[in-house]
Amino acid sequence: MLCAFQVEIIIRELDGVLYQALHLADKGLPSLVGDRMVNAYIRSTTEPVIHFDSDQHEGTNTDILKQGGIVLNLNSEGQGFVDDPPEMQRNFASVIDSVTGICVWGQRQADILASLIPKDRVNDLHVTGHPAFDLLAPEFTQYYRNEAIVEAHGDDYILINTSFGMFNHEMGFDYYVKMLSKMDEWKVYGTPEHLEQLRKRCGHQERTALAMIELANQLAEANPERHIIIRPHPAENADYYTDKTTAHQNIIVTKNGSAREWIASAGAVIHHDCTTGMEATLMGKLVLQYEPYEGIEGSATLMAGIGHRTTTPDEALAHIQTGSMPEKTMQEIHRKLAPYLENITHNAADSVATLAAGYATNSHTWLPDPLGFWGNAKCWRKYLSKLLRAKQPGRNGRKVRYALNKFSRLRKTEVERRLAGLRKAQPDLPEVSVKQLCLNTFLIEPL
């Protein structure tokens, strides 16, 4: 069988996908990795595929199932849904109707889904964890260390990760929600009950964002020789933070690079209710959860419980001066996370690869061919059109820039560099070959 991964956001997903591809190669399975062309390939063939679904797109999944393929939902960010309102939990559970199985981050999430899906499908819930979180192990710290970041900012900067993409979305709240509600898999965003929840979340996010900006300004004033890095969520409008921190030259607002590259060399990491707080904790960093208001309505409560709970800038300064997270605190957070994240005790990529290999038994392996001249020309035309349209003023330009930021051009050399870095961190991973099939789409084969 051929395994297939469509990547939506490179800086968030690509490393985990490539790590998973290496584990699949260890089982003798090739992987197709890339942008929208991955779905174009697998929807136009009758050959057997294992599609790792993260978009919950019913049409794509149904087509693959009809062709005799396998669909395993492997959600890249949404399984903190233990905090979500019931309508969102039901929306995620509905995925079961168009997949072979769901790879669940942890047992708690599996328990929620088991109560919402037909009883005869409960065995199709697989508690695996997610391969992206395997890369938080100590041996991968050097993989994420970016020497350009260290050269520019040192290795003791204070990193503030914001995750307020609902009220501060780059395309605007109303437009973003309207766009989502038009998608079959996200119609829940157009329902009155969910809109009410979203507007409450927006209010909470806005006042928390303003408090974190004030925190950044005070940290910058107290640490004039130290850089304060504000890294907005990829969906956020970075200008919101830049415009409010101009008084301090040692505050830098950036969306460049991956979150883990910034975490790897940070002296301290501050978040409110962001997954990066969990990532930073598992990477061994001093983590502060900033909670300037009583109550956390509108927050992702699982993530809001990770790190030293800090309510004022003075408390934050005191924690930062300690320089590290006590071992006892780290162990407590690991125990708290274990029911929600199987990676705490098992390697998710290995679990997922073993599952996929079981489905691939008695199926033949096939390899897709590179696109011809005209197929490649169409891909380039579409990409170059985006580059031109991104220069448009107003919302149209912002929308295209947003899409390009999620998946910019990916070169074969970059894919090979990342695979080599992963194998250097874990030498027992197999050697593979990389073939570029078209712009932004690659075939990874076991040797």
Coordinates of C-alpha atoms in Angstrom, one line a residue:
M1 CA 0.0 0.0 0.0
L2 CA 0.9 3.6 -0.4
C3 CA 0.6 5.9 2.6
A4 CA -0.5 9.5 2.0
F5 CA -0.2 12.7 4.0
Q6 CA -1.6 16.1 2.9
V7 CA 0.2 18.8 5.0
E8 CA -1.8 21.9 5.7
I9 CA 0.7 24.0 7.7
I10 CA 4.4 23.2 7.1
I11 CA 5.9 24.7 10.2
R12 CA 3.4 22.9 12.4
E13 CA 3.0 19.5 10.7
L14 CA 5.9 18.6 8.4
D15 CA 8.4 17.3 11.0
G16 CA 5.9 14.9 12.5
V17 CA 4.8 13.7 9.1
L18 CA 8.4 13.0 8.0
Y19 CA 9.1 11.2 11.3
Q20 CA 6.0 9.1 10.7
A21 CA 7.1 8.4 7.1
L22 CA 10.5 7.0 8.5
H23 CA 8.6 4.6 10.8
L24 CA 6.4 3.5 7.9
A25 CA 9.5 3.0 5.8
D26 CA 10.8 0.7 8.6
K27 CA 7.7 -1.4 7.9
G28 CA 8.4 -1.4 4.1
L29 CA 5.7 1.2 3.3
P30 CA 6.3 4.2 1.1
S31 CA 4.7 7.6 1.8
L32 CA 3.4 10.4 -0.4
V33 CA 3.9 13.8 1.4
G34 CA 3.0 17.3 0.3
D35 CA 0.3 19.8 -0.4
R36 CA -3.1 19.6 -2.2
M37 CA -1.6 17.4 -4.9
V38 CA -1.5 14.5 -2.5
N39 CA -5.3 14.3 -2.5
A40 CA -5.3 14.8 -6.3
Y41 CA -3.1 11.7 -6.6
I42 CA -5.0 9.4 -4.3
R43 CA -8.5 10.4 -5.5
S44 CA -7.5 9.7 -9.1
T45 CA -6.3 6.1 -8.6
T46 CA -7.9 2.7 -7.9
E47 CA -4.6 1.4 -6.3
P48 CA -4.7 0.7 -2.5
V49 CA -3.8 3.6 -0.3
I50 CA -3.7 4.4 3.4
H51 CA -4.8 8.0 3.8
F52 CA -3.9 9.8 7.0
D53 CA -6.7 12.2 7.3
S54 CA -6.3 15.4 9.3
D55 CA -8.9 17.6 7.5
Q56 CA -12.0 15.5 8.2
H57 CA -13.0 16.0 4.5
E58 CA -15.9 13.6 4.0
G59 CA -15.7 13.7 0.2
T60 CA -12.1 12.7 0.0
N61 CA -12.4 10.0 2.7
T62 CA -15.5 8.5 1.1
D63 CA -13.9 8.3 -2.3
I64 CA -10.9 6.4 -0.9
L65 CA -13.1 4.0 1.1
K66 CA -15.1 3.2 -2.0
Q67 CA -11.9 2.4 -3.9
G68 CA -11.0 -0.1 -1.2
G69 CA -8.5 2.1 0.6
I70 CA -8.0 2.8 4.3
V71 CA -8.6 6.1 6.1
L72 CA -7.0 6.8 9.5
N73 CA -7.9 10.1 11.1
L74 CA -4.7 11.5 12.6
N75 CA -5.6 15.0 13.8
S76 CA -2.7 17.3 14.0
E77 CA -4.0 19.8 16.6
G78 CA -7.7 19.3 17.4
Q79 CA -7.6 16.6 20.0
G80 CA -7.5 18.8 23.0
F81 CA -11.2 18.7 22.4
V82 CA -11.8 17.5 26.0
D83 CA -12.2 21.2 26.6
D84 CA -14.6 21.8 23.7
P85 CA -18.3 22.4 24.0
P86 CA -20.6 19.4 23.2
E87 CA -21.3 20.5 19.6
M88 CA -17.6 20.4 18.8
Q89 CA -17.1 17.1 20.4
R90 CA -20.0 15.7 18.4
N91 CA -18.6 17.2 15.2
F92 CA -15.3 15.5 15.7
A93 CA -17.0 12.2 16.6
S94 CA -18.9 12.4 13.3
V95 CA -15.6 11.7 11.5
I96 CA -16.1 8.0 12.3
D97 CA -18.7 7.8 9.5
S98 CA -16.1 8.3 6.8
V99 CA -13.0 6.7 8.2
T100 CA -11.6 3.2 8.9
G101 CA -10.4 4.3 12.3
I102 CA -9.3 7.2 14.5
C103 CA -5.9 7.5 16.0
V104 CA -6.6 9.2 19.3
W105 CA -4.0 11.3 21.3
G106 CA -5.0 9.7 24.7
Q107 CA -7.4 7.5 26.6
R108 CA -9.4 10.4 27.9
Q109 CA -10.2 11.5 24.3
A110 CA -11.0 7.9 23.4
D111 CA -13.5 7.7 26.3
I112 CA -15.3 10.9 25.1
L113 CA -15.5 9.6 21.5
A114 CA -16.6 6.1 22.6
S115 CA -19.7 7.8 24.2
L116 CA -20.6 9.6 21.0
I117 CA -20.1 7.0 18.3
P118 CA -22.0 3.8 17.5
K119 CA -21.1 1.0 19.8
D120 CA -20.0 -1.2 17.0
R121 CA -17.3 1.3 16.0
V122 CA -15.6 1.7 19.4
N123 CA -12.9 -0.8 18.5
D124 CA -12.0 1.5 15.6
L125 CA -10.6 4.0 18.1
H126 CA -6.9 3.5 18.5
V127 CA -5.1 5.2 21.4
T128 CA -1.7 5.9 19.7
G129 CA -0.7 9.5 20.6
H130 CA 0.5 11.7 17.8
P131 CA 3.9 11.4 16.0
A132 CA 4.6 15.1 16.2
F133 CA 4.8 14.9 20.0
D134 CA 7.4 12.1 19.8
L135 CA 9.8 14.8 18.7
L136 CA 9.7 16.5 22.1
A137 CA 12.0 13.8 23.5
P138 CA 15.5 15.1 24.6
E139 CA 17.3 13.6 21.6
F140 CA 15.5 15.9 19.2
T141 CA 16.4 19.2 21.0
Q142 CA 19.5 19.7 18.8
Y143 CA 17.3 18.9 15.7
Y144 CA 15.2 22.0 16.5
R145 CA 18.0 24.3 17.6
N146 CA 18.3 27.1 15.0
E147 CA 21.7 28.7 15.1
A148 CA 20.4 31.8 13.3
I149 CA 17.9 32.4 16.1
V150 CA 20.7 31.9 18.8
E151 CA 23.0 34.3 17.0
A152 CA 20.3 37.0 16.8
H153 CA 18.7 36.6 20.2
G154 CA 21.0 34.5 22.4
D155 CA 19.9 31.4 24.2
D156 CA 18.2 33.0 27.2
Y157 CA 15.4 35.0 25.6
I158 CA 12.0 35.0 27.0
L159 CA 9.5 33.5 24.6
I160 CA 5.8 34.4 24.8
N161 CA 3.6 32.2 22.6
T162 CA 0.1 33.6 21.9
S163 CA -2.8 31.6 20.7
F164 CA -5.6 34.1 20.2
G165 CA -6.5 33.3 16.6
M166 CA -10.2 33.6 17.1
F167 CA -10.5 37.3 17.9
N168 CA -7.2 38.3 16.3
H169 CA -7.4 36.2 13.1
E170 CA -5.5 37.6 10.2
M171 CA -8.6 37.6 8.0
G172 CA -10.9 38.9 10.7
F173 CA -13.3 37.0 13.0
D174 CA -16.5 37.4 10.9
Y175 CA -14.9 36.5 7.6
Y176 CA -13.0 33.5 9.1
V177 CA -16.0 32.0 10.8
K178 CA -18.1 32.6 7.7
M179 CA -15.5 30.8 5.6
L180 CA -15.3 27.8 8.0
S181 CA -19.1 27.5 8.2
K182 CA -19.3 27.0 4.4
M183 CA -17.2 23.9 4.6
D184 CA -19.1 20.6 5.0
E185 CA -16.9 19.4 7.8
W186 CA -17.1 22.6 9.8
K187 CA -20.8 23.7 9.4
V188 CA -20.9 23.7 13.2
Y189 CA -19.2 27.1 13.1
G190 CA -22.4 28.6 11.6
T191 CA -24.7 27.3 14.4
P192 CA -26.1 29.9 16.9
E193 CA -24.9 27.8 19.9
H194 CA -21.4 27.6 18.7
L195 CA -21.2 31.2 17.6
E196 CA -22.2 32.2 21.1
Q197 CA -19.3 30.2 22.5
L198 CA -16.9 31.7 20.0
R199 CA -17.9 35.3 20.9
K200 CA -17.4 34.5 24.5
R201 CA -14.0 33.1 23.6
C202 CA -13.1 36.2 21.6
G203 CA -13.8 38.4 24.6
H204 CA -11.7 36.3 26.9
Q205 CA -8.9 36.1 24.3
E206 CA -8.8 39.9 23.7
R207 CA -8.4 40.9 27.3
T208 CA -5.9 38.1 27.9
A209 CA -3.9 39.2 24.9
L210 CA -3.8 42.8 26.1
A211 CA -2.6 41.5 29.5
M212 CA 0.2 39.5 27.9
I213 CA 1.2 42.6 25.9
E214 CA 1.5 44.5 29.2
L215 CA 3.5 41.6 30.6
A216 CA 5.9 41.7 27.6
N217 CA 6.4 45.4 28.1
Q218 CA 7.2 45.0 31.8
L219 CA 9.5 42.1 31.2
A220 CA 11.3 44.1 28.6
E221 CA 11.7 47.0 31.0
A222 CA 13.0 44.8 33.8
N223 CA 15.4 42.9 31.4
P224 CA 16.8 45.5 29.0
E225 CA 19.6 43.2 27.9
R226 CA 17.4 40.3 27.2
H227 CA 15.2 39.8 24.2
I228 CA 11.5 39.2 24.7
I229 CA 10.1 37.3 21.7
I230 CA 6.4 37.4 21.0
R231 CA 5.4 34.6 18.6
P232 CA 1.8 34.8 17.5
H233 CA -0.1 31.7 16.4
P234 CA 0.2 31.3 12.6
A235 CA -3.4 32.4 12.1
E236 CA -3.0 35.6 14.1
N237 CA -2.4 39.2 12.9
A238 CA 1.2 39.9 14.2
D239 CA 0.7 43.7 13.7
Y240 CA -1.7 43.6 16.7
Y241 CA 1.3 43.0 19.0
T242 CA 3.9 45.0 17.0
D243 CA 1.8 48.2 17.2
K244 CA 1.5 47.9 21.0
T245 CA 5.2 47.1 21.9
T246 CA 7.1 49.8 20.0
A247 CA 8.3 51.4 23.2
H248 CA 10.8 48.6 23.8
Q249 CA 13.4 47.7 21.2
N250 CA 14.1 44.4 22.9
I251 CA 10.6 43.1 22.1
I252 CA 10.6 41.3 18.8
V253 CA 7.3 40.0 17.3
T254 CA 7.8 37.3 14.7
K255 CA 6.0 34.4 13.0
N256 CA 9.1 33.1 11.3
G257 CA 10.3 29.6 11.9
S258 CA 8.6 26.8 13.8
A259 CA 7.4 27.1 17.4
R260 CA 9.8 24.4 18.4
E261 CA 12.8 26.2 16.9
W262 CA 12.0 29.1 19.2
I263 CA 11.3 26.9 22.2
A264 CA 14.6 24.9 21.8
S265 CA 16.9 27.8 22.8
A266 CA 14.5 29.8 25.0
G267 CA 15.4 30.6 28.6
A268 CA 11.7 30.6 29.6
V269 CA 8.4 30.1 27.8
I270 CA 5.2 31.8 28.6
H271 CA 1.7 30.9 27.3
H272 CA -1.9 31.1 28.3
D273 CA -3.6 28.0 27.0
C274 CA -1.4 27.0 24.0
T275 CA -0.2 23.6 23.0
T276 CA 3.3 25.1 22.9
G277 CA 3.1 25.2 26.7
M278 CA 2.9 21.4 26.7
E279 CA 5.6 21.1 24.0
A280 CA 8.0 23.4 26.0
T281 CA 7.4 21.4 29.2
L282 CA 8.1 18.1 27.4
M283 CA 11.3 19.7 26.0
G284 CA 12.4 20.5 29.5
K285 CA 11.9 24.2 29.5
L286 CA 10.8 26.6 32.3
V287 CA 7.2 27.2 31.5
L288 CA 4.8 29.8 32.9
Q289 CA 1.1 29.7 32.3
Y290 CA -0.1 33.3 32.5
E291 CA -3.5 33.7 34.0
P292 CA -4.2 37.4 34.8
Y293 CA -7.9 36.9 35.5
E294 CA -9.8 34.7 37.8
G295 CA -11.6 31.9 35.9
I296 CA -10.7 30.6 32.5
E297 CA -13.9 30.6 30.6
G298 CA -13.1 30.5 27.0
S299 CA -9.7 28.8 27.6
A300 CA -8.5 25.4 26.6
T301 CA -8.4 24.2 30.2
L302 CA -6.1 21.2 29.7
M303 CA -3.4 23.5 28.2
A304 CA -4.1 26.2 30.8
G305 CA -3.1 23.8 33.5
I306 CA 0.5 23.4 32.2
G307 CA 3.4 25.3 33.7
H308 CA 3.7 27.5 36.8
R309 CA 0.4 29.3 37.1
T310 CA 1.3 33.0 37.2
T311 CA -1.1 35.9 37.6
T312 CA 1.0 39.0 37.6
P313 CA 4.2 40.4 35.9
D314 CA 6.0 40.3 39.3
E315 CA 5.2 36.6 39.8
A316 CA 6.5 36.0 36.2
L317 CA 9.7 37.8 37.0
A318 CA 10.2 35.8 40.2
H319 CA 9.7 32.4 38.4
I320 CA 12.0 33.5 35.5
Q321 CA 14.8 34.3 37.9
T322 CA 14.8 30.7 39.1
G323 CA 16.0 29.7 35.7
S324 CA 14.5 26.2 35.5
M325 CA 11.5 24.0 36.2
P326 CA 11.9 21.9 39.4
E327 CA 12.0 18.1 38.6
K328 CA 9.1 17.5 40.9
T329 CA 6.9 19.9 38.9
M330 CA 8.0 18.3 35.6
Q331 CA 7.0 14.9 36.9
E332 CA 3.6 16.2 38.1
I333 CA 2.9 17.6 34.7
H334 CA 3.9 14.4 33.0
R335 CA 1.5 12.5 35.2
K336 CA -1.3 15.0 34.5
L337 CA -0.7 14.7 30.7
A338 CA -0.4 10.9 30.5
P339 CA -4.2 10.2 30.2
Y340 CA -4.4 12.8 27.4
L341 CA -1.2 12.0 25.5
E342 CA -0.1 8.5 24.9
N343 CA 3.3 9.8 23.9
I344 CA 4.2 10.1 27.5
T345 CA 4.6 6.3 27.7
H346 CA 4.8 5.1 24.1
N347 CA 6.3 6.1 20.8
A348 CA 3.2 7.2 18.7
A349 CA 4.9 6.9 15.3
D350 CA 5.8 3.3 16.0
S351 CA 2.2 2.6 17.2
V352 CA 0.7 4.2 14.1
A353 CA 3.2 2.4 11.7
T354 CA 2.3 -0.9 13.3
L355 CA -1.4 -0.2 12.9
A356 CA -0.9 0.8 9.2
A357 CA 1.2 -2.3 8.5
G358 CA -1.6 -4.5 9.8
Y359 CA -4.0 -2.9 7.4
A360 CA -1.5 -3.3 4.6
T361 CA -1.2 -7.0 5.0
N362 CA -2.1 -8.9 1.8
S363 CA -2.1 -5.6 -0.2
H364 CA 0.5 -4.8 -2.8
T365 CA 2.7 -1.7 -2.6
W366 CA 2.7 0.7 -5.6
L367 CA 4.5 3.9 -6.4
P368 CA 2.9 6.9 -8.1
D369 CA 4.7 8.5 -11.1
P370 CA 6.0 12.1 -11.3
L371 CA 3.6 14.5 -13.1
G372 CA 4.5 15.1 -16.7
F373 CA 5.4 18.5 -18.2
W374 CA 1.8 19.8 -18.5
G375 CA 0.9 18.6 -15.0
N376 CA 3.9 20.3 -13.5
A377 CA 3.1 23.5 -15.5
K378 CA -0.4 23.6 -14.0
C379 CA 1.1 23.4 -10.5
W380 CA 3.6 26.1 -11.2
R381 CA 0.9 28.3 -12.8
K382 CA -1.3 28.0 -9.7
Y383 CA 1.6 28.7 -7.4
L384 CA 2.8 31.8 -9.4
S385 CA -0.7 33.0 -9.5
K386 CA -0.8 32.9 -5.7
L387 CA 2.4 34.9 -5.5
L388 CA 0.9 37.6 -7.7
R389 CA -2.4 37.7 -5.9
A390 CA -0.7 37.9 -2.6
K391 CA 0.4 41.4 -3.5
Q392 CA -3.2 42.6 -3.8
P393 CA -4.4 45.1 -1.2
G394 CA -7.2 44.3 1.2
R395 CA -8.8 41.1 2.3
N396 CA -8.1 39.2 -1.0
G397 CA -4.4 39.7 -0.6
R398 CA -4.4 38.8 3.1
K399 CA -6.3 35.6 2.3
V400 CA -3.7 34.5 -0.3
R401 CA -0.8 35.5 1.9
Y402 CA -2.4 33.4 4.7
A403 CA -2.5 30.4 2.4
L404 CA 1.1 30.9 1.3
N405 CA 2.3 31.2 4.9
K406 CA 0.6 27.9 5.7
F407 CA 2.4 26.1 2.8
S408 CA 5.1 28.0 1.1
R409 CA 7.3 26.4 -1.5
L410 CA 8.9 23.2 -0.3
R411 CA 12.1 22.0 -1.9
K412 CA 13.4 18.5 -2.1
T413 CA 16.7 19.6 -0.4
E414 CA 14.7 20.8 2.6
V415 CA 12.8 17.5 2.8
E416 CA 16.1 15.6 2.6
R417 CA 17.7 17.9 5.2
R418 CA 14.9 17.3 7.7
L419 CA 14.9 13.5 7.2
A420 CA 18.7 13.4 7.7
G421 CA 18.3 15.5 10.9
L422 CA 15.7 13.1 12.3
R423 CA 17.9 10.1 11.5
K424 CA 20.9 11.8 13.1
A425 CA 18.8 12.2 16.3
Q426 CA 17.6 8.6 16.1
P427 CA 20.2 6.5 14.2
D428 CA 18.1 3.4 14.2
L429 CA 15.6 5.0 11.8
P430 CA 15.9 3.6 8.3
E431 CA 17.5 5.2 5.3
V432 CA 15.1 6.4 2.6
S433 CA 15.1 7.9 -0.8
V434 CA 13.2 11.1 -1.8
K435 CA 11.6 11.6 -5.2
Q436 CA 9.9 14.9 -6.2
L437 CA 6.7 14.1 -8.1
C438 CA 5.7 17.7 -8.7
L439 CA 5.9 21.1 -7.0
N440 CA 5.6 20.6 -3.2
T441 CA 4.8 16.8 -3.4
F442 CA 7.3 14.1 -2.6
L443 CA 7.5 10.3 -2.5
I444 CA 9.5 8.8 0.4
E445 CA 10.6 5.2 -0.2
P446 CA 12.4 2.7 2.0
L447 CA 15.7 1.6 0.6

